Amino acid sequence: MVSRLSCLVVLASILEQVTNAFIIPQVFSSENEESGLREIELGELNFLHTTDTHGWYGSHTGQPAYDADWGDFISFIEHFQQNRINADPKHKRDLILIDTGDKHDGNGLADATYPNGLESTHIFNSVNYDLLTLGNHELYTAERAVFEYYSTAKSDKFKDKYVSSNVEFIDEDGETVPFGNKYVSFTTKHTKHKVLALSFIFNFRKTNDRAIVTPVRDEVHKKWFQEMLKEFPPSKLDLILVFGHLPATDPNEREINALHEYLRLLYPATVIQYFGGHSHIRDFVQLDARSTCLQSGRFAETVGFLSIDGIKSPSHNPKFFRRYIDFNKKSFKFHAFTKHLYTKIGKHVSNKVQSLKKILELDFQFGHVPRTYFMAARPLDADDNIYNLFKTAILQRLHPTNPTANKQRMVMMNTGAIRYDMFKGPFTKNTEFIVLPFENNWNVIKLPFKIASKIEGYLNELPYIVKGLAPPEVASERLKMLERPIACPIVNVPWLKEGHSTRDDFGCDGDDTPHNTETLYPIPNVIQTSNVVSEDKDAEVDFVFFSFLTADILLAANAIGRNEIPLFHNYTLSHIHDYGGQSAKMLLREYIMEISK
C-alpha cells in the first residue's frame, strides 16, 4: 500500500506545477500519523493560555473544529496535569494557567443576562487559573467594572492571582485602589523558579467612572513600580512574567515593545515571557534571545501552549516552544494522553453550561440561514460575504421613527459591530449575540451630498477609526504580515479543511491541527448603503449611522467640509439627532424570518 507521506509528496509536486501552490515540509514533518496532529514539547515551565473568550463557553455549534466546551477544557487541564506534567517524577515540571481578559460581548451565555456576564463569570471562574486579569470589555461600563472587581479580582479564589498593574478601581467611598494586585511574586512548586508577574492593559481611553487606566509608558515611572524594581533585583529572579490585554504585534502603539526595552535595561539577562491579547489572532513574537510573547486567538477557538527550558542557564539562551491547540475534544485528548476526556469537575461544568443555555433559551430558533456568510474569508463584494449581505439587504430595511425624514439618505455602520461569521443552519437567539453582540441606536445628521458622499472614503483611509476598529483579527493579521514579510507557503490538500494556518516568528508549524490556507480579504472600517439619486452636490441628504460612530462622523464631516466649503462652520453634537428605527440585530432577525417562510 502506498504510504500517506508518498501520496503527499506526489500531490505537492502536482499542486506546485498546476496551481503554483506549494506545501512546506515542516507542515507535516512533526505530524502524528494516526491523529494528524502536531505534538507539543514539554519544558521546565509550561503554560496554557486563553484570551478573548467573550463568553464562548458552550463550544461552537456547527463548527466541529471547536466542539469542546468549558467543561471539556477543565477536563483537559486535569488530564494534562496528571498525564503529562506530573507523569515522570524524574523530570520536574510546572504548569501555569493564564488568561488575559475580555469575557463579555460575543455569546449569549454572557450577553443574555443582566448584568452582562452574571452567570457566565461563574463558569469562567471554574478554571483554576494561576494568573488572570481584565480586558477592555470588562471596563465598558461602571456596572461591569464593579462586577469584575468583586466577583473575580477580590474573590477568595483569585484575590492572590488577579493582577492589573495599570488599572485602578474607584470604590464606594470614592477611594482609588488597585484593580487587584499591581504584581505578584511566587516560586514554582517543582522547579523552584522565582517569578515576578505583572499585567498591563493597552492604552484604553473609553473607561467609566469606576476605573482608571494609565498608559503603560507612564505606569512604569510610578513610585510603586520603582519600589518593586528595588525589591526584586535581577539576582532575586529567574523569570519576569508579563501577561495582559495588549497585542503581541502592534506596529502603531508598540506598547509591549516599549515595555520590553525598559525592562531589558534593568534586567539584561533575565528571561522575560509575555502573554498578549485583544487583537483576536494567533501570534508569537521573539523579542530577543531570552524573551518571547504568545497570543492565543479568540472566542475559545484556541488554547495557547508554551514551554521554556534552560531558564537558569548562565551560558546558554533558553529554549522556547509554542503551539496553538484547537479548542476541540480530539486535540484535548491527544495532548493530554487520554482516550476518555471527561472528569467529574469538567462534566459538572459542561452540565452547567447546557443548563444555562436552556434557561436563557439560546437555542430558540427564529429561522434558517440558507448559506454561510463570512466576514473575511470571502471578498467584500461576494454573495457569501456578511458585509455585502448587510449592504444589500439588511441596512436598507431600516425605517425612521419620523415619517417626514428625508427620502434621500445614506446608512452607515462600523464593520467591527459584526463579530463572527454566520453559519448555514438554524438562526437562533444565540446567533444574534454571536453575530451582533452590541445593541445600537441610529443617529442622523443632515449634510450636503458633497460632504456625505465622501465620509465612507475618509473613514476607510484611516488605519482605524476613533472608537471602533475593523474586526481586530483582520486588521491585526494585516499588520502582522507587514511585520513579517516572508509568507508561509500555501497549503491545499484534499483531506484538510480550511482554518488557521498561522505564521509567526518561529515559522509556519505552530498550529496543532494542519489546515488548508484560508485567505483573509481586506475589510474596511465602515460600510454603507445609499439610495441617493440626485446629482446635485448641494442637495441635502440624511446621513444615518450607528450612534457609536458619532465622534468619527463629526471628525470626517468637518475635515471634508473645510476642504469643500469656503467659510465652513464645524458641525457639532447639536446637529445630530435620533433617527429611531430598529437595531441592526432586529433588522437581521426580521430578514432571516422573512426568507425562512
Coordinates of C-alpha atoms in Angstrom, one line a residue:
M1 CA 0.0 0.0 0.0
V2 CA 1.3 3.4 -0.9
S3 CA 2.0 5.4 2.3
R4 CA 0.3 8.7 3.1
L5 CA 3.6 10.5 3.0
S6 CA 4.3 9.3 -0.5
C7 CA 0.9 10.5 -1.7
L8 CA 1.6 13.8 -0.1
V9 CA 4.9 14.2 -1.9
V10 CA 3.3 13.4 -5.3
L11 CA 0.3 15.7 -4.5
A12 CA 2.6 18.5 -3.5
S13 CA 4.5 18.2 -6.8
I14 CA 1.3 18.3 -8.8
L15 CA 0.0 21.3 -6.9
E16 CA 3.2 23.2 -7.4
Q17 CA 3.1 22.7 -11.1
V18 CA -0.7 23.2 -11.6
T19 CA -1.6 25.9 -9.1
N20 CA 1.7 27.4 -8.1
A21 CA 0.8 26.4 -4.5
F22 CA 3.4 24.5 -2.5
I23 CA 3.4 22.8 0.9
I24 CA 6.3 23.3 3.3
P25 CA 7.8 20.1 4.6
Q26 CA 7.5 21.1 8.2
V27 CA 3.7 21.4 7.9
F28 CA 3.6 17.6 8.2
S29 CA 7.0 16.6 9.4
S30 CA 6.0 16.6 13.1
E31 CA 2.6 15.2 12.5
N32 CA 1.4 12.2 14.4
E33 CA 0.4 9.8 11.5
E34 CA -2.6 8.4 13.3
S35 CA -4.1 11.6 14.7
G36 CA -2.9 14.1 12.1
L37 CA -1.9 16.5 14.9
R38 CA 1.4 18.1 15.7
E39 CA 2.7 17.2 19.2
I40 CA 3.9 19.5 21.9
E41 CA 7.3 19.6 23.7
L42 CA 7.3 19.9 27.4
G43 CA 9.8 22.0 29.3
E44 CA 10.7 23.0 32.9
L45 CA 8.0 25.7 32.8
N46 CA 4.8 25.0 30.8
F47 CA 1.9 27.4 30.2
L48 CA -1.6 27.1 29.0
H49 CA -3.1 30.4 27.9
T50 CA -6.5 31.7 26.9
T51 CA -7.6 35.2 25.9
D52 CA -10.6 37.0 24.5
T53 CA -13.1 34.2 25.3
H54 CA -16.0 36.7 25.1
G55 CA -18.4 34.2 26.7
W56 CA -17.8 31.3 24.3
Y57 CA -18.1 28.6 26.9
G58 CA -20.6 26.4 25.2
S59 CA -18.5 25.3 22.2
H60 CA -19.1 26.4 18.6
T61 CA -22.3 24.9 17.3
G62 CA -21.9 23.9 13.6
Q63 CA -18.1 24.1 13.8
P64 CA -16.7 20.6 14.6
A65 CA -13.2 22.1 14.7
Y66 CA -14.2 23.8 18.0
D67 CA -16.6 21.3 19.6
A68 CA -15.2 21.5 23.1
D69 CA -17.0 23.5 25.9
W70 CA -15.6 25.0 29.0
G71 CA -16.1 21.8 31.0
D72 CA -14.1 19.9 28.4
F73 CA -11.3 22.4 28.8
I74 CA -11.3 21.8 32.5
S75 CA -11.1 18.0 31.9
F76 CA -8.2 18.6 29.5
I77 CA -6.3 20.6 32.1
E78 CA -6.8 17.8 34.8
H79 CA -5.6 15.1 32.4
F80 CA -2.8 17.2 31.1
Q81 CA -1.5 17.9 34.6
Q82 CA -1.7 14.3 35.6
N83 CA -0.6 12.5 32.4
R84 CA 2.0 15.0 31.0
I85 CA 3.3 17.4 33.7
N86 CA 3.4 15.0 36.6
A87 CA 3.8 11.8 34.7
D88 CA 7.6 11.4 35.3
P89 CA 9.0 12.2 38.7
K90 CA 12.5 12.3 37.3
H91 CA 11.6 15.4 35.2
K92 CA 10.5 18.2 37.4
R93 CA 8.0 20.4 35.6
D94 CA 5.5 23.1 36.4
L95 CA 2.3 24.2 34.7
I96 CA 0.9 27.8 34.9
L97 CA -2.6 28.6 33.7
I98 CA -3.1 32.2 32.4
D99 CA -6.0 34.3 31.0
T100 CA -5.6 37.8 29.6
G101 CA -9.1 39.1 29.7
D102 CA -12.2 40.0 27.6
K103 CA -15.0 37.8 28.8
H104 CA -18.1 39.8 27.6
D105 CA -19.7 40.7 24.3
G106 CA -19.8 37.8 21.8
N107 CA -22.1 35.0 23.1
G108 CA -25.5 34.7 24.7
L109 CA -24.1 32.8 27.7
A110 CA -22.6 36.2 28.8
D111 CA -24.7 38.7 27.0
A112 CA -28.3 37.4 27.5
T113 CA -28.2 38.0 31.3
Y114 CA -28.5 41.2 33.3
P115 CA -25.9 42.3 34.2
N116 CA -23.9 41.1 31.3
G117 CA -21.8 38.1 32.5
L118 CA -23.9 37.4 35.6
E119 CA -23.8 33.6 35.2
S120 CA -21.0 33.1 32.6
T121 CA -18.5 34.6 35.0
H122 CA -19.0 31.8 37.4
I123 CA -18.5 29.3 34.6
F124 CA -15.3 31.0 33.5
N125 CA -14.1 31.1 37.1
S126 CA -14.4 27.3 37.4
V127 CA -10.9 27.1 35.8
N128 CA -8.2 27.2 38.4
Y129 CA -6.2 29.9 36.8
D130 CA -2.9 30.7 38.3
L131 CA -2.8 34.2 36.9
L132 CA -5.6 36.3 35.3
T133 CA -6.5 39.8 34.5
L134 CA -9.1 42.0 32.8
G135 CA -9.7 43.3 29.2
N136 CA -11.3 46.4 27.9
H137 CA -14.7 44.6 27.7
E138 CA -14.7 44.4 31.5
L139 CA -14.4 48.2 31.6
Y140 CA -17.0 49.4 29.1
T141 CA -19.4 50.3 31.9
A142 CA -19.2 51.1 35.6
E143 CA -21.5 48.2 36.2
R144 CA -19.1 45.8 34.6
A145 CA -16.1 47.2 36.4
V146 CA -17.8 46.7 39.8
F147 CA -18.9 43.2 38.9
E148 CA -15.4 42.2 37.7
Y149 CA -13.8 43.7 40.8
Y150 CA -15.9 42.0 43.4
S151 CA -16.8 38.7 41.6
T152 CA -13.3 37.9 40.4
A153 CA -10.5 40.3 41.3
K154 CA -11.3 40.3 45.0
S155 CA -12.8 36.8 45.2
D156 CA -11.4 34.3 47.7
K157 CA -10.3 32.1 44.8
F158 CA -8.4 34.7 42.8
K159 CA -7.5 37.6 45.1
D160 CA -3.9 36.5 45.2
K161 CA -3.8 35.7 41.5
Y162 CA -5.5 38.6 39.8
V163 CA -3.1 41.2 38.5
S164 CA -3.7 44.5 36.9
S165 CA -0.7 46.7 37.0
N166 CA -2.1 49.8 35.3
V167 CA -5.8 49.9 36.2
E168 CA -7.3 51.4 39.4
F169 CA -10.7 50.8 40.8
I170 CA -12.8 53.5 42.5
D171 CA -14.7 52.1 45.4
E172 CA -17.9 53.1 47.0
D173 CA -16.2 55.7 49.2
G174 CA -14.5 57.3 46.2
E175 CA -11.1 55.9 47.1
T176 CA -8.8 54.8 44.3
V177 CA -7.4 51.3 44.9
P178 CA -5.5 48.8 42.6
F179 CA -7.8 46.7 40.5
G180 CA -6.5 43.5 42.1
N181 CA -2.7 43.3 42.6
K182 CA -0.1 45.5 41.0
Y183 CA 2.1 42.5 40.8
V184 CA 2.6 39.1 42.4
S185 CA 5.7 37.1 43.1
F186 CA 6.0 33.3 43.7
T187 CA 8.3 30.3 43.4
T188 CA 7.1 27.5 41.2
K189 CA 6.3 24.3 43.1
H190 CA 8.6 21.7 41.4
T191 CA 11.2 23.6 39.5
K192 CA 11.7 26.3 42.2
H193 CA 11.8 29.2 39.7
K194 CA 11.5 32.6 41.2
V195 CA 8.9 34.5 39.2
L196 CA 7.7 38.2 39.2
A197 CA 4.3 38.6 37.4
L198 CA 2.9 41.9 36.0
S199 CA -0.1 42.6 33.9
F200 CA -1.0 45.6 31.7
I201 CA -3.9 46.5 29.5
F202 CA -3.4 48.6 26.4
N203 CA -4.0 52.4 26.4
F204 CA -7.8 52.1 26.6
R205 CA -9.4 55.5 26.7
K206 CA -13.1 54.6 26.8
T207 CA -13.3 53.8 30.5
N208 CA -16.0 54.5 33.1
D209 CA -16.4 56.4 36.4
R210 CA -15.3 53.4 38.4
A211 CA -12.0 52.6 36.8
I212 CA -8.9 54.5 35.6
V213 CA -6.4 53.1 33.0
T214 CA -2.9 54.6 33.0
P215 CA -0.8 54.1 29.8
V216 CA 2.0 51.5 30.2
R217 CA 4.7 54.1 29.4
D218 CA 3.5 56.2 32.4
E219 CA 2.8 53.5 34.8
V220 CA 6.4 52.2 34.9
H221 CA 7.6 55.5 36.3
K222 CA 5.2 55.5 39.3
K223 CA 6.5 55.1 42.8
W224 CA 5.2 51.6 43.3
F225 CA 6.9 50.3 40.2
Q226 CA 10.2 51.8 41.1
E227 CA 10.0 50.3 44.6
M228 CA 9.2 46.9 43.1
L229 CA 12.3 47.1 41.0
K230 CA 14.4 47.7 44.1
E231 CA 12.7 44.8 45.9
F232 CA 13.3 42.4 43.0
P233 CA 16.7 43.0 41.5
P234 CA 17.9 40.6 38.8
S235 CA 19.7 38.4 41.4
K236 CA 16.4 37.5 43.0
L237 CA 14.5 36.5 39.9
D238 CA 14.6 33.7 37.4
L239 CA 11.7 34.9 35.3
I240 CA 9.6 38.0 34.7
L241 CA 6.2 37.1 33.5
V242 CA 4.2 39.9 31.8
F243 CA 0.7 38.9 30.8
G244 CA -2.0 41.4 29.7
H245 CA -4.6 42.6 27.3
L246 CA -2.4 44.2 24.7
P247 CA -1.4 42.8 21.3
A248 CA 1.8 40.9 20.7
T249 CA 2.2 42.6 17.3
D250 CA 1.3 46.3 17.3
P251 CA 3.3 48.4 14.8
N252 CA 1.3 51.5 15.8
E253 CA 1.5 51.8 19.6
R254 CA 4.2 49.2 20.2
E255 CA 3.4 49.1 23.9
I256 CA 4.9 45.6 24.6
N257 CA 8.0 46.6 22.7
A258 CA 8.4 49.8 24.7
L259 CA 7.8 48.0 27.9
H260 CA 10.3 45.3 27.0
E261 CA 13.0 47.8 26.1
Y262 CA 12.6 49.4 29.5
L263 CA 12.6 46.1 31.4
R264 CA 15.6 44.8 29.4
L265 CA 17.7 47.8 30.5
L266 CA 17.0 46.8 34.1
Y267 CA 17.1 43.1 33.7
P268 CA 19.7 42.5 30.9
A269 CA 19.9 38.7 31.3
T270 CA 16.6 37.7 32.9
V271 CA 14.2 35.6 30.9
I272 CA 11.1 37.7 30.2
Q273 CA 8.0 36.0 29.0
Y274 CA 4.9 37.9 27.7
F275 CA 1.3 36.7 27.0
G276 CA -0.9 39.1 25.0
G277 CA -4.5 39.5 23.8
H278 CA -7.0 41.9 22.4
S279 CA -6.4 41.6 18.6
H280 CA -8.0 38.2 18.3
I281 CA -5.2 36.4 16.4
R282 CA -2.8 33.6 17.0
D283 CA 0.6 35.2 17.3
F284 CA 4.1 34.5 18.6
V285 CA 6.9 37.1 18.7
Q286 CA 10.5 36.7 19.6
L287 CA 11.6 40.0 21.3
D288 CA 15.2 38.8 21.9
A289 CA 17.1 35.6 22.6
R290 CA 15.7 35.5 26.1
S291 CA 12.2 36.8 25.6
T292 CA 9.1 35.9 23.6
C293 CA 5.4 36.8 23.5
L294 CA 2.5 34.3 22.9
Q295 CA -1.1 35.4 21.9
S296 CA -3.8 32.7 21.7
G297 CA -6.6 33.7 19.5
R298 CA -10.2 34.4 20.5
F299 CA -13.7 33.0 21.2
A300 CA -12.5 29.7 22.8
E301 CA -11.0 28.6 19.4
T302 CA -7.5 28.3 20.8
V303 CA -5.6 27.2 23.8
G304 CA -2.1 28.5 23.6
F305 CA 0.8 26.3 24.8
L306 CA 4.3 27.5 25.7
S307 CA 7.2 25.7 27.3
I308 CA 10.6 27.1 28.3
D309 CA 13.7 25.1 29.1
G310 CA 17.1 26.3 30.4
I311 CA 15.9 29.3 32.2
K312 CA 18.6 29.3 34.8
S313 CA 21.5 28.6 32.4
P314 CA 24.0 31.4 32.6
S315 CA 25.8 30.4 29.4
H316 CA 23.0 29.3 27.0
N317 CA 19.8 31.0 25.9
P318 CA 16.6 29.3 26.9
K319 CA 14.6 27.1 24.6
F320 CA 11.1 28.3 23.8
F321 CA 8.4 26.1 22.2
R322 CA 4.9 27.2 21.2
R323 CA 1.8 25.5 19.9
Y324 CA -1.7 26.7 19.1
I325 CA -4.2 24.0 20.2
D326 CA -7.6 23.9 18.5
F327 CA -10.3 24.0 21.1
N328 CA -11.8 20.6 20.4
K329 CA -12.1 17.2 22.1
K330 CA -9.8 15.5 19.6
S331 CA -6.9 17.9 20.3
F332 CA -7.6 17.8 24.1
K333 CA -7.5 14.0 24.3
F334 CA -4.4 13.8 22.1
H335 CA -2.3 16.3 24.0
A336 CA -3.5 15.1 27.4
F337 CA -2.7 11.4 26.6
T338 CA -6.2 10.2 27.4
K339 CA -8.9 8.3 25.5
H340 CA -11.6 9.5 27.8
L341 CA -11.8 13.2 28.2
Y342 CA -14.4 13.7 30.9
T343 CA -13.6 14.3 34.6
K344 CA -16.0 14.8 37.4
I345 CA -15.4 18.5 37.7
G346 CA -15.3 19.0 33.9
K347 CA -18.6 17.1 33.4
H348 CA -20.2 19.2 36.1
V349 CA -19.2 22.5 34.4
S350 CA -20.4 21.1 31.0
N351 CA -23.8 20.4 32.6
K352 CA -23.9 23.9 34.0
V353 CA -23.2 25.3 30.5
Q354 CA -26.0 23.3 29.0
S355 CA -28.4 24.2 31.8
L356 CA -27.7 27.9 31.3
K357 CA -28.3 27.7 27.6
K358 CA -31.7 26.2 28.3
I359 CA -32.6 28.8 30.9
L360 CA -31.6 31.6 28.6
E361 CA -33.4 29.9 25.7
L362 CA -30.3 30.4 23.5
D363 CA -31.3 27.6 21.1
F364 CA -34.7 29.2 20.3
Q365 CA -34.9 29.3 16.5
F366 CA -36.2 32.3 14.6
G367 CA -35.4 31.0 11.2
H368 CA -32.9 29.3 8.9
V369 CA -29.7 30.7 7.4
P370 CA -29.6 29.4 3.8
R371 CA -25.8 29.7 3.4
T372 CA -22.8 30.6 5.4
Y373 CA -21.8 34.2 5.3
F374 CA -18.2 35.0 6.0
M375 CA -16.5 38.1 7.4
A376 CA -13.1 37.9 5.9
A377 CA -12.8 34.5 4.2
R378 CA -14.6 35.8 1.1
P379 CA -14.2 39.1 -0.9
L380 CA -16.2 42.1 0.3
D381 CA -18.5 42.0 -2.8
A382 CA -19.1 38.2 -2.7
D383 CA -22.6 36.9 -2.3
D384 CA -21.5 35.0 0.8
N385 CA -19.7 37.9 2.5
I386 CA -21.7 39.0 5.5
Y387 CA -20.9 42.7 5.0
N388 CA -22.2 42.5 1.5
L389 CA -25.4 41.0 2.9
F390 CA -25.8 44.0 5.2
K391 CA -25.1 46.5 2.5
T392 CA -27.5 45.0 0.0
A393 CA -30.3 43.6 2.2
I394 CA -30.2 44.5 5.9
L395 CA -29.4 48.2 6.2
Q396 CA -32.0 49.0 3.6
R397 CA -34.7 47.7 5.9
L398 CA -34.2 50.5 8.4
H399 CA -37.2 52.8 8.8
P400 CA -37.0 56.0 10.7
T401 CA -39.3 56.9 13.6
N402 CA -40.1 60.3 12.0
P403 CA -42.1 59.6 8.8
T404 CA -41.1 63.0 7.4
A405 CA -37.4 62.1 7.2
N406 CA -35.5 62.8 4.0
K407 CA -36.1 60.1 1.5
Q408 CA -32.6 60.5 0.2
R409 CA -30.2 59.0 2.7
M410 CA -27.1 57.0 3.4
V411 CA -26.9 54.4 6.2
M412 CA -23.5 53.6 7.7
M413 CA -22.3 51.0 10.3
N414 CA -18.8 50.1 11.5
T415 CA -17.7 46.7 10.4
G416 CA -16.4 46.0 14.0
A417 CA -20.1 45.7 15.1
I418 CA -20.2 42.3 13.3
R419 CA -18.1 39.9 15.3
Y420 CA -18.4 36.5 13.7
D421 CA -19.3 34.5 10.6
M422 CA -23.0 33.5 10.3
F423 CA -23.2 29.8 9.5
K424 CA -25.7 27.9 7.4
G425 CA -28.3 26.3 9.6
P426 CA -30.6 27.4 12.5
F427 CA -30.7 31.1 13.2
T428 CA -31.1 31.1 17.0
K429 CA -31.3 33.6 19.8
N430 CA -27.6 32.8 20.4
T431 CA -26.8 33.5 16.7
E432 CA -27.9 37.1 17.2
F433 CA -25.4 37.6 20.1
I434 CA -22.7 35.9 18.2
V435 CA -23.0 38.0 15.0
L436 CA -24.1 41.3 16.6
P437 CA -23.4 41.3 20.3
F438 CA -23.8 45.1 20.7
E439 CA -27.0 47.0 20.9
N440 CA -27.2 50.1 18.7
N441 CA -29.2 53.3 18.2
W442 CA -29.3 55.2 14.9
N443 CA -28.3 58.8 14.7
V444 CA -28.8 61.2 11.8
I445 CA -27.1 64.4 10.6
K446 CA -28.3 66.4 7.6
L447 CA -25.4 67.0 5.2
P448 CA -24.9 68.3 1.7
F449 CA -24.3 65.4 -0.7
K450 CA -20.7 66.7 -1.4
I451 CA -19.8 66.0 2.2
A452 CA -21.9 62.9 2.9
S453 CA -20.6 61.1 -0.2
K454 CA -17.0 61.4 1.0
I455 CA -17.4 60.2 4.6
E456 CA -17.1 56.5 3.8
G457 CA -13.9 57.0 1.9
Y458 CA -12.4 59.3 4.5
L459 CA -13.0 56.8 7.4
N460 CA -11.8 53.9 5.4
E461 CA -8.5 55.6 4.6
L462 CA -7.7 55.7 8.3
P463 CA -5.7 52.8 9.8
Y464 CA -8.6 52.6 12.3
I465 CA -11.5 54.7 13.5
V466 CA -11.6 56.5 16.8
K467 CA -13.7 54.1 18.8
G468 CA -14.5 51.1 16.7
L469 CA -11.8 49.1 14.9
A470 CA -12.5 46.9 12.0
P471 CA -12.7 43.3 13.2
P472 CA -9.4 43.3 15.1
E473 CA -8.3 39.8 13.9
V474 CA -8.4 41.0 10.3
A475 CA -6.7 44.3 10.8
S476 CA -4.1 42.7 13.1
E477 CA -3.3 39.9 10.6
R478 CA -2.6 42.6 8.0
L479 CA -0.3 44.4 10.5
K480 CA 1.4 41.1 11.3
M481 CA 2.1 40.4 7.7
L482 CA 3.8 43.8 7.3
E483 CA 6.0 42.9 10.3
R484 CA 6.8 39.5 8.8
P485 CA 7.3 39.9 5.0
I486 CA 8.3 36.2 4.5
A487 CA 5.0 34.5 3.7
C488 CA 4.2 30.9 4.6
P489 CA 3.6 28.6 1.6
I490 CA 0.0 27.9 0.5
V491 CA -1.4 24.6 1.8
N492 CA -4.1 23.0 -0.3
V493 CA -4.6 19.3 0.5
P494 CA -7.8 17.4 -0.2
W495 CA -8.1 15.8 3.2
L496 CA -7.5 19.0 5.1
K497 CA -10.1 21.7 5.9
E498 CA -9.7 25.5 5.8
G499 CA -8.7 27.0 9.0
H500 CA -5.8 28.6 11.0
S501 CA -2.5 28.4 9.1
T502 CA -0.6 30.7 11.4
R503 CA 2.7 32.3 10.6
D504 CA 4.8 33.7 13.4
D505 CA 8.4 34.3 14.4
F506 CA 9.0 30.6 14.8
G507 CA 7.7 29.7 11.3
C508 CA 4.6 28.1 9.9
D509 CA 4.0 25.0 12.0
G510 CA 2.6 26.4 15.2
D511 CA -1.0 25.2 14.8
D512 CA -1.5 21.7 16.3
T513 CA -4.0 21.0 13.6
P514 CA -2.8 21.4 10.0
H515 CA -5.3 23.3 7.8
N516 CA -5.6 24.4 4.3
T517 CA -4.6 28.0 4.0
E518 CA -7.6 30.3 4.5
T519 CA -7.3 33.6 2.5
L520 CA -8.4 36.6 4.6
Y521 CA -9.6 39.5 2.4
P522 CA -9.4 43.2 3.5
I523 CA -12.3 44.6 5.5
P524 CA -12.9 48.4 5.6
N525 CA -13.6 50.3 8.8
V526 CA -17.2 51.1 7.7
I527 CA -19.8 50.0 5.2
Q528 CA -22.8 51.9 4.0
T529 CA -25.9 51.7 1.7
S530 CA -27.2 54.6 -0.2
N531 CA -30.4 55.5 -2.0
V532 CA -29.4 59.0 -3.1
V533 CA -30.3 59.5 -6.7
S534 CA -29.9 63.3 -7.0
E535 CA -26.8 64.5 -8.8
D536 CA -26.9 67.9 -7.1
K537 CA -23.8 68.1 -4.9
D538 CA -25.5 70.7 -2.7
A539 CA -28.7 68.6 -2.2
E540 CA -29.3 67.8 1.5
V541 CA -29.3 64.2 2.5
D542 CA -29.9 62.3 5.7
F543 CA -26.7 60.7 6.8
V544 CA -27.7 57.9 9.2
F545 CA -25.2 56.0 11.4
F546 CA -24.6 53.9 14.5
S547 CA -24.6 56.3 17.5
F548 CA -21.3 54.5 18.4
L549 CA -19.7 56.4 15.4
T550 CA -20.8 59.9 16.4
A551 CA -17.3 61.2 17.1
D552 CA -16.0 59.6 13.9
I553 CA -18.7 61.1 11.8
L554 CA -18.2 64.6 13.1
L555 CA -14.4 64.2 12.6
A556 CA -14.9 63.2 9.0
A557 CA -17.7 65.7 8.1
N558 CA -15.7 68.6 9.5
A559 CA -12.5 67.6 7.8
I560 CA -14.3 67.2 4.4
G561 CA -16.3 70.4 4.9
R562 CA -13.2 72.5 5.5
N563 CA -11.9 71.4 2.1
E564 CA -15.2 71.7 0.3
I565 CA -16.9 74.8 1.6
P566 CA -15.5 78.3 2.0
L567 CA -16.0 79.9 5.4
F568 CA -17.1 76.5 6.7
H569 CA -18.6 76.2 10.2
N570 CA -18.0 72.9 12.1
Y571 CA -20.8 70.5 12.8
T572 CA -21.3 69.8 16.5
L573 CA -23.4 67.4 18.6
S574 CA -26.3 69.9 18.2
H575 CA -26.6 68.9 14.5
I576 CA -27.0 65.2 15.4
H577 CA -30.5 63.8 16.2
D578 CA -32.1 60.4 16.9
Y579 CA -33.2 58.7 13.8
G580 CA -35.1 55.9 15.5
G581 CA -35.8 52.6 13.9
Q582 CA -34.9 49.0 14.9
S583 CA -31.5 47.9 15.9
A584 CA -29.2 46.1 13.4
K585 CA -29.8 43.0 15.4
M586 CA -33.6 43.2 14.9
L587 CA -33.2 44.1 11.2
L588 CA -31.2 40.9 10.7
R589 CA -33.6 38.8 12.7
E590 CA -36.6 40.0 10.7
Y591 CA -34.8 39.4 7.4
I592 CA -34.0 35.8 8.3
M593 CA -37.5 35.2 9.5
E594 CA -38.9 36.6 6.2
I595 CA -36.7 34.5 4.0
S596 CA -37.3 31.4 6.1
K597 CA -41.1 31.4 5.4

